Amino acid sequence: MNKGKLITGLIIAAFLVFQAVSPYLTVYQIKSAAESRDSEALSEHIEFSSVRQSLKDQLNAMMASTMEPDETTKGNPFAALGAGIASIMAERIVDAYVTPAGIAKLMAGEKLDADNTENQQRNEKTLIDSSMFYESLNKFVVRVKDEQGDEGKFVLRRRGLGWKLTEIVIPMD
């Protein structure tokens, strides 16, 4: 009977250790896929619809704050039209850039090109200046600094027994 309890305890302990380490393993797999530009492997760990929506929300909030009506635009119908067009453009830009290649560049702290061309050379800088931590039981955050020292975040959320990248928080300077 004691042997059975010991084995059960070891199995539970091993499971808990695996659950604690699993987001780090997922980040390592994402990093490896990004460095080798393996878009198929990268796609397995990213929930693209959630990432796109989080970026669209951030860009729309940023544009709304910069386009707040002042004395010169108050009551101007063209200001509202401009805000609507900017929102549509932001959505299209996010849809174009949130690709495995684009996310690989962001993870390396690089800026995206205007044409979002994929650089074929292997990038060893991916997640080099980063910190990783649990924000909650089901949320894991990777902070990354770009060339200018601005800090972005990659947010992974638990999906079943695994983890998926669900949000990218970009610096809004």
PDB file of C-alpha atoms in Angstrom:
ATOM      1  CA  MET A   1       0.000   0.000   0.000  1.00  0.00           C
ATOM      2  CA  ASN A   2       2.849   2.433   0.808  1.00  0.00           C
ATOM      3  CA  LYS A   3       4.473   1.573  -2.510  1.00  0.00           C
ATOM      4  CA  GLY A   4       1.251   2.510  -4.349  1.00  0.00           C
ATOM      5  CA  LYS A   5       1.036   5.853  -2.538  1.00  0.00           C
ATOM      6  CA  LEU A   6       4.668   6.574  -3.348  1.00  0.00           C
ATOM      7  CA  ILE A   7       4.173   5.836  -7.045  1.00  0.00           C
ATOM      8  CA  THR A   8       0.999   7.934  -7.131  1.00  0.00           C
ATOM      9  CA  GLY A   9       2.825  10.779  -5.376  1.00  0.00           C
ATOM     10  CA  LEU A  10       5.717  10.596  -7.837  1.00  0.00           C
ATOM     11  CA  ILE A  11       3.346  10.635 -10.807  1.00  0.00           C
ATOM     12  CA  ILE A  12       1.510  13.660  -9.420  1.00  0.00           C
ATOM     13  CA  ALA A  13       4.805  15.434  -8.673  1.00  0.00           C
ATOM     14  CA  ALA A  14       6.112  14.709 -12.190  1.00  0.00           C
ATOM     15  CA  PHE A  15       2.878  16.045 -13.698  1.00  0.00           C
ATOM     16  CA  LEU A  16       3.075  19.242 -11.622  1.00  0.00           C
ATOM     17  CA  VAL A  17       6.721  19.799 -12.572  1.00  0.00           C
ATOM     18  CA  PHE A  18       5.855  19.293 -16.242  1.00  0.00           C
ATOM     19  CA  GLN A  19       2.992  21.792 -15.972  1.00  0.00           C
ATOM     20  CA  ALA A  20       5.286  24.345 -14.320  1.00  0.00           C
ATOM     21  CA  VAL A  21       7.983  23.925 -16.976  1.00  0.00           C
ATOM     22  CA  SER A  22       5.726  23.570 -20.030  1.00  0.00           C
ATOM     23  CA  PRO A  23       5.445  27.294 -20.925  1.00  0.00           C
ATOM     24  CA  TYR A  24       9.245  27.546 -20.930  1.00  0.00           C
ATOM     25  CA  LEU A  25       9.365  24.559 -23.296  1.00  0.00           C
ATOM     26  CA  THR A  26       6.763  26.192 -25.539  1.00  0.00           C
ATOM     27  CA  VAL A  27       8.756  29.441 -25.628  1.00  0.00           C
ATOM     28  CA  TYR A  28      11.878  27.435 -26.528  1.00  0.00           C
ATOM     29  CA  GLN A  29       9.976  25.712 -29.358  1.00  0.00           C
ATOM     30  CA  ILE A  30       8.668  29.066 -30.624  1.00  0.00           C
ATOM     31  CA  LYS A  31      12.191  30.523 -30.413  1.00  0.00           C
ATOM     32  CA  SER A  32      13.689  27.592 -32.336  1.00  0.00           C
ATOM     33  CA  ALA A  33      10.998  27.788 -35.008  1.00  0.00           C
ATOM     34  CA  ALA A  34      11.451  31.567 -35.320  1.00  0.00           C
ATOM     35  CA  GLU A  35      15.236  31.297 -35.636  1.00  0.00           C
ATOM     36  CA  SER A  36      15.007  28.635 -38.315  1.00  0.00           C
ATOM     37  CA  ARG A  37      12.104  30.453 -40.033  1.00  0.00           C
ATOM     38  CA  ASP A  38       9.985  27.288 -39.771  1.00  0.00           C
ATOM     39  CA  SER A  39       6.550  28.821 -40.260  1.00  0.00           C
ATOM     40  CA  GLU A  40       4.723  25.500 -39.908  1.00  0.00           C
ATOM     41  CA  ALA A  41       6.268  24.768 -36.496  1.00  0.00           C
ATOM     42  CA  LEU A  42       5.688  28.370 -35.425  1.00  0.00           C
ATOM     43  CA  SER A  43       2.029  28.168 -36.449  1.00  0.00           C
ATOM     44  CA  GLU A  44       1.475  25.229 -34.083  1.00  0.00           C
ATOM     45  CA  HIS A  45       2.164  27.467 -31.082  1.00  0.00           C
ATOM     46  CA  ILE A  46       0.327  30.639 -32.126  1.00  0.00           C
ATOM     47  CA  GLU A  47      -3.363  31.442 -31.964  1.00  0.00           C
ATOM     48  CA  PHE A  48      -3.301  33.872 -34.893  1.00  0.00           C
ATOM     49  CA  SER A  49      -6.888  35.118 -34.525  1.00  0.00           C
ATOM     50  CA  SER A  50      -6.262  36.153 -30.897  1.00  0.00           C
ATOM     51  CA  VAL A  51      -2.921  37.786 -31.721  1.00  0.00           C
ATOM     52  CA  ARG A  52      -4.455  39.738 -34.607  1.00  0.00           C
ATOM     53  CA  GLN A  53      -7.369  40.912 -32.480  1.00  0.00           C
ATOM     54  CA  SER A  54      -5.108  42.051 -29.627  1.00  0.00           C
ATOM     55  CA  LEU A  55      -2.951  44.066 -32.029  1.00  0.00           C
ATOM     56  CA  LYS A  56      -5.989  45.598 -33.741  1.00  0.00           C
ATOM     57  CA  ASP A  57      -7.372  46.642 -30.358  1.00  0.00           C
ATOM     58  CA  GLN A  58      -4.046  48.229 -29.369  1.00  0.00           C
ATOM     59  CA  LEU A  59      -3.684  50.122 -32.661  1.00  0.00           C
ATOM     60  CA  ASN A  60      -7.284  51.336 -32.556  1.00  0.00           C
ATOM     61  CA  ALA A  61      -6.811  52.557 -28.971  1.00  0.00           C
ATOM     62  CA  MET A  62      -3.585  54.314 -29.941  1.00  0.00           C
ATOM     63  CA  MET A  63      -5.254  56.002 -32.924  1.00  0.00           C
ATOM     64  CA  ALA A  64      -8.280  56.985 -30.860  1.00  0.00           C
ATOM     65  CA  SER A  65      -6.047  58.663 -28.288  1.00  0.00           C
ATOM     66  CA  THR A  66      -4.112  60.589 -30.943  1.00  0.00           C
ATOM     67  CA  MET A  67      -7.279  61.601 -32.811  1.00  0.00           C
ATOM     68  CA  GLU A  68      -9.226  62.902 -29.832  1.00  0.00           C
ATOM     69  CA  PRO A  69     -11.280  65.892 -30.913  1.00  0.00           C
ATOM     70  CA  ASP A  70      -9.899  69.293 -30.105  1.00  0.00           C
ATOM     71  CA  GLU A  71     -11.150  72.781 -30.973  1.00  0.00           C
ATOM     72  CA  THR A  72     -10.060  72.479 -34.618  1.00  0.00           C
ATOM     73  CA  THR A  73     -11.700  69.099 -35.306  1.00  0.00           C
ATOM     74  CA  LYS A  74     -14.807  69.349 -33.126  1.00  0.00           C
ATOM     75  CA  GLY A  75     -17.884  68.959 -35.322  1.00  0.00           C
ATOM     76  CA  ASN A  76     -15.787  68.246 -38.428  1.00  0.00           C
ATOM     77  CA  PRO A  77     -17.270  65.263 -40.297  1.00  0.00           C
ATOM     78  CA  PHE A  78     -13.959  64.640 -42.057  1.00  0.00           C
ATOM     79  CA  ALA A  79     -12.249  63.966 -38.719  1.00  0.00           C
ATOM     80  CA  ALA A  80     -14.651  61.093 -38.058  1.00  0.00           C
ATOM     81  CA  LEU A  81     -14.155  59.838 -41.615  1.00  0.00           C
ATOM     82  CA  GLY A  82     -10.380  59.943 -41.132  1.00  0.00           C
ATOM     83  CA  ALA A  83     -10.663  57.963 -37.903  1.00  0.00           C
ATOM     84  CA  GLY A  84     -12.784  55.338 -39.658  1.00  0.00           C
ATOM     85  CA  ILE A  85     -10.320  55.021 -42.530  1.00  0.00           C
ATOM     86  CA  ALA A  86      -7.403  54.777 -40.099  1.00  0.00           C
ATOM     87  CA  SER A  87      -9.169  51.957 -38.256  1.00  0.00           C
ATOM     88  CA  ILE A  88      -9.718  50.020 -41.486  1.00  0.00           C
ATOM     89  CA  MET A  89      -6.080  50.537 -42.475  1.00  0.00           C
ATOM     90  CA  ALA A  90      -4.899  49.340 -39.056  1.00  0.00           C
ATOM     91  CA  GLU A  91      -6.893  46.139 -39.452  1.00  0.00           C
ATOM     92  CA  ARG A  92      -5.419  45.476 -42.894  1.00  0.00           C
ATOM     93  CA  ILE A  93      -1.892  46.197 -41.712  1.00  0.00           C
ATOM     94  CA  VAL A  94      -2.263  43.797 -38.779  1.00  0.00           C
ATOM     95  CA  ASP A  95      -3.684  41.095 -41.059  1.00  0.00           C
ATOM     96  CA  ALA A  96      -0.716  41.528 -43.408  1.00  0.00           C
ATOM     97  CA  TYR A  97       1.976  41.524 -40.712  1.00  0.00           C
ATOM     98  CA  VAL A  98       0.728  38.875 -38.279  1.00  0.00           C
ATOM     99  CA  THR A  99       2.314  35.967 -40.069  1.00  0.00           C
ATOM    100  CA  PRO A 100       4.889  33.446 -38.889  1.00  0.00           C
ATOM    101  CA  ALA A 101       7.635  35.532 -40.563  1.00  0.00           C
ATOM    102  CA  GLY A 102       6.403  38.756 -38.964  1.00  0.00           C
ATOM    103  CA  ILE A 103       6.172  37.216 -35.507  1.00  0.00           C
ATOM    104  CA  ALA A 104       9.677  35.750 -35.884  1.00  0.00           C
ATOM    105  CA  LYS A 105      11.004  39.262 -36.559  1.00  0.00           C
ATOM    106  CA  LEU A 106       9.156  40.713 -33.571  1.00  0.00           C
ATOM    107  CA  MET A 107      10.553  37.993 -31.307  1.00  0.00           C
ATOM    108  CA  ALA A 108      14.045  38.974 -32.412  1.00  0.00           C
ATOM    109  CA  GLY A 109      13.303  42.576 -31.422  1.00  0.00           C
ATOM    110  CA  GLU A 110      13.373  43.649 -35.080  1.00  0.00           C
ATOM    111  CA  LYS A 111      11.089  46.126 -36.767  1.00  0.00           C
ATOM    112  CA  LEU A 112       8.884  44.840 -39.556  1.00  0.00           C
ATOM    113  CA  ASP A 113       9.804  45.938 -43.089  1.00  0.00           C
ATOM    114  CA  ALA A 114       7.351  47.916 -45.167  1.00  0.00           C
ATOM    115  CA  ASP A 115       6.948  44.934 -47.472  1.00  0.00           C
ATOM    116  CA  ASN A 116       7.320  42.346 -44.655  1.00  0.00           C
ATOM    117  CA  THR A 117       9.806  40.371 -46.681  1.00  0.00           C
ATOM    118  CA  GLU A 118      11.228  37.332 -45.005  1.00  0.00           C
ATOM    119  CA  ASN A 119      14.936  37.517 -44.351  1.00  0.00           C
ATOM    120  CA  GLN A 120      16.334  34.079 -45.025  1.00  0.00           C
ATOM    121  CA  GLN A 121      19.392  34.379 -42.798  1.00  0.00           C
ATOM    122  CA  ARG A 122      19.190  32.739 -39.415  1.00  0.00           C
ATOM    123  CA  ASN A 123      18.693  35.209 -36.574  1.00  0.00           C
ATOM    124  CA  GLU A 124      20.442  34.285 -33.343  1.00  0.00           C
ATOM    125  CA  LYS A 125      19.014  37.304 -31.468  1.00  0.00           C
ATOM    126  CA  THR A 126      15.569  35.820 -30.956  1.00  0.00           C
ATOM    127  CA  LEU A 127      14.519  36.414 -27.332  1.00  0.00           C
ATOM    128  CA  ILE A 128      18.114  37.225 -26.356  1.00  0.00           C
ATOM    129  CA  ASP A 129      17.146  40.195 -24.134  1.00  0.00           C
ATOM    130  CA  SER A 130      14.028  38.772 -22.540  1.00  0.00           C
ATOM    131  CA  SER A 131      12.517  37.816 -19.225  1.00  0.00           C
ATOM    132  CA  MET A 132       9.860  35.167 -18.640  1.00  0.00           C
ATOM    133  CA  PHE A 133       7.418  34.763 -15.784  1.00  0.00           C
ATOM    134  CA  TYR A 134       3.975  33.541 -14.794  1.00  0.00           C
ATOM    135  CA  GLU A 135       1.467  36.364 -14.471  1.00  0.00           C
ATOM    136  CA  SER A 136      -1.191  33.924 -13.286  1.00  0.00           C
ATOM    137  CA  LEU A 137      -1.760  30.182 -13.310  1.00  0.00           C
ATOM    138  CA  ASN A 138      -2.963  30.264 -16.931  1.00  0.00           C
ATOM    139  CA  LYS A 139      -1.003  33.262 -18.236  1.00  0.00           C
ATOM    140  CA  PHE A 140       2.722  33.355 -19.011  1.00  0.00           C
ATOM    141  CA  VAL A 141       4.535  36.503 -20.183  1.00  0.00           C
ATOM    142  CA  VAL A 142       7.755  36.948 -22.146  1.00  0.00           C
ATOM    143  CA  ARG A 143       9.137  40.507 -22.110  1.00  0.00           C
ATOM    144  CA  VAL A 144      11.416  41.446 -25.011  1.00  0.00           C
ATOM    145  CA  LYS A 145      13.345  44.660 -25.677  1.00  0.00           C
ATOM    146  CA  ASP A 146      13.906  45.952 -29.202  1.00  0.00           C
ATOM    147  CA  GLU A 147      16.972  47.787 -30.542  1.00  0.00           C
ATOM    148  CA  GLN A 148      15.805  51.089 -28.984  1.00  0.00           C
ATOM    149  CA  GLY A 149      15.163  49.517 -25.583  1.00  0.00           C
ATOM    150  CA  ASP A 150      11.370  49.646 -25.916  1.00  0.00           C
ATOM    151  CA  GLU A 151       9.716  46.712 -24.195  1.00  0.00           C
ATOM    152  CA  GLY A 152       7.085  44.496 -25.783  1.00  0.00           C
ATOM    153  CA  LYS A 153       5.351  41.448 -24.386  1.00  0.00           C
ATOM    154  CA  PHE A 154       4.417  38.067 -25.763  1.00  0.00           C
ATOM    155  CA  VAL A 155       1.551  36.578 -23.764  1.00  0.00           C
ATOM    156  CA  LEU A 156       0.971  32.829 -23.728  1.00  0.00           C
ATOM    157  CA  ARG A 157      -2.188  31.312 -22.335  1.00  0.00           C
ATOM    158  CA  ARG A 158      -2.850  27.757 -21.263  1.00  0.00           C
ATOM    159  CA  ARG A 159      -4.845  25.818 -23.844  1.00  0.00           C
ATOM    160  CA  GLY A 160      -5.666  22.395 -22.439  1.00  0.00           C
ATOM    161  CA  LEU A 161      -2.369  20.924 -21.249  1.00  0.00           C
ATOM    162  CA  GLY A 162      -0.303  23.118 -23.591  1.00  0.00           C
ATOM    163  CA  TRP A 163       0.355  26.802 -24.181  1.00  0.00           C
ATOM    164  CA  LYS A 164      -0.333  29.115 -27.140  1.00  0.00           C
ATOM    165  CA  LEU A 165       0.839  32.616 -27.957  1.00  0.00           C
ATOM    166  CA  THR A 166      -2.397  34.630 -27.782  1.00  0.00           C
ATOM    167  CA  GLU A 167      -1.319  38.248 -27.498  1.00  0.00           C
ATOM    168  CA  ILE A 168       1.513  40.539 -28.467  1.00  0.00           C
ATOM    169  CA  VAL A 169       1.716  43.832 -26.581  1.00  0.00           C
ATOM    170  CA  ILE A 170       3.703  46.338 -28.605  1.00  0.00           C
ATOM    171  CA  PRO A 171       5.378  49.435 -27.155  1.00  0.00           C
ATOM    172  CA  MET A 172       3.278  52.490 -27.992  1.00  0.00           C
ATOM    173  CA  ASP A 173       5.867  55.265 -27.923  1.00  0.00           C
TER     174      ASP A 173
END
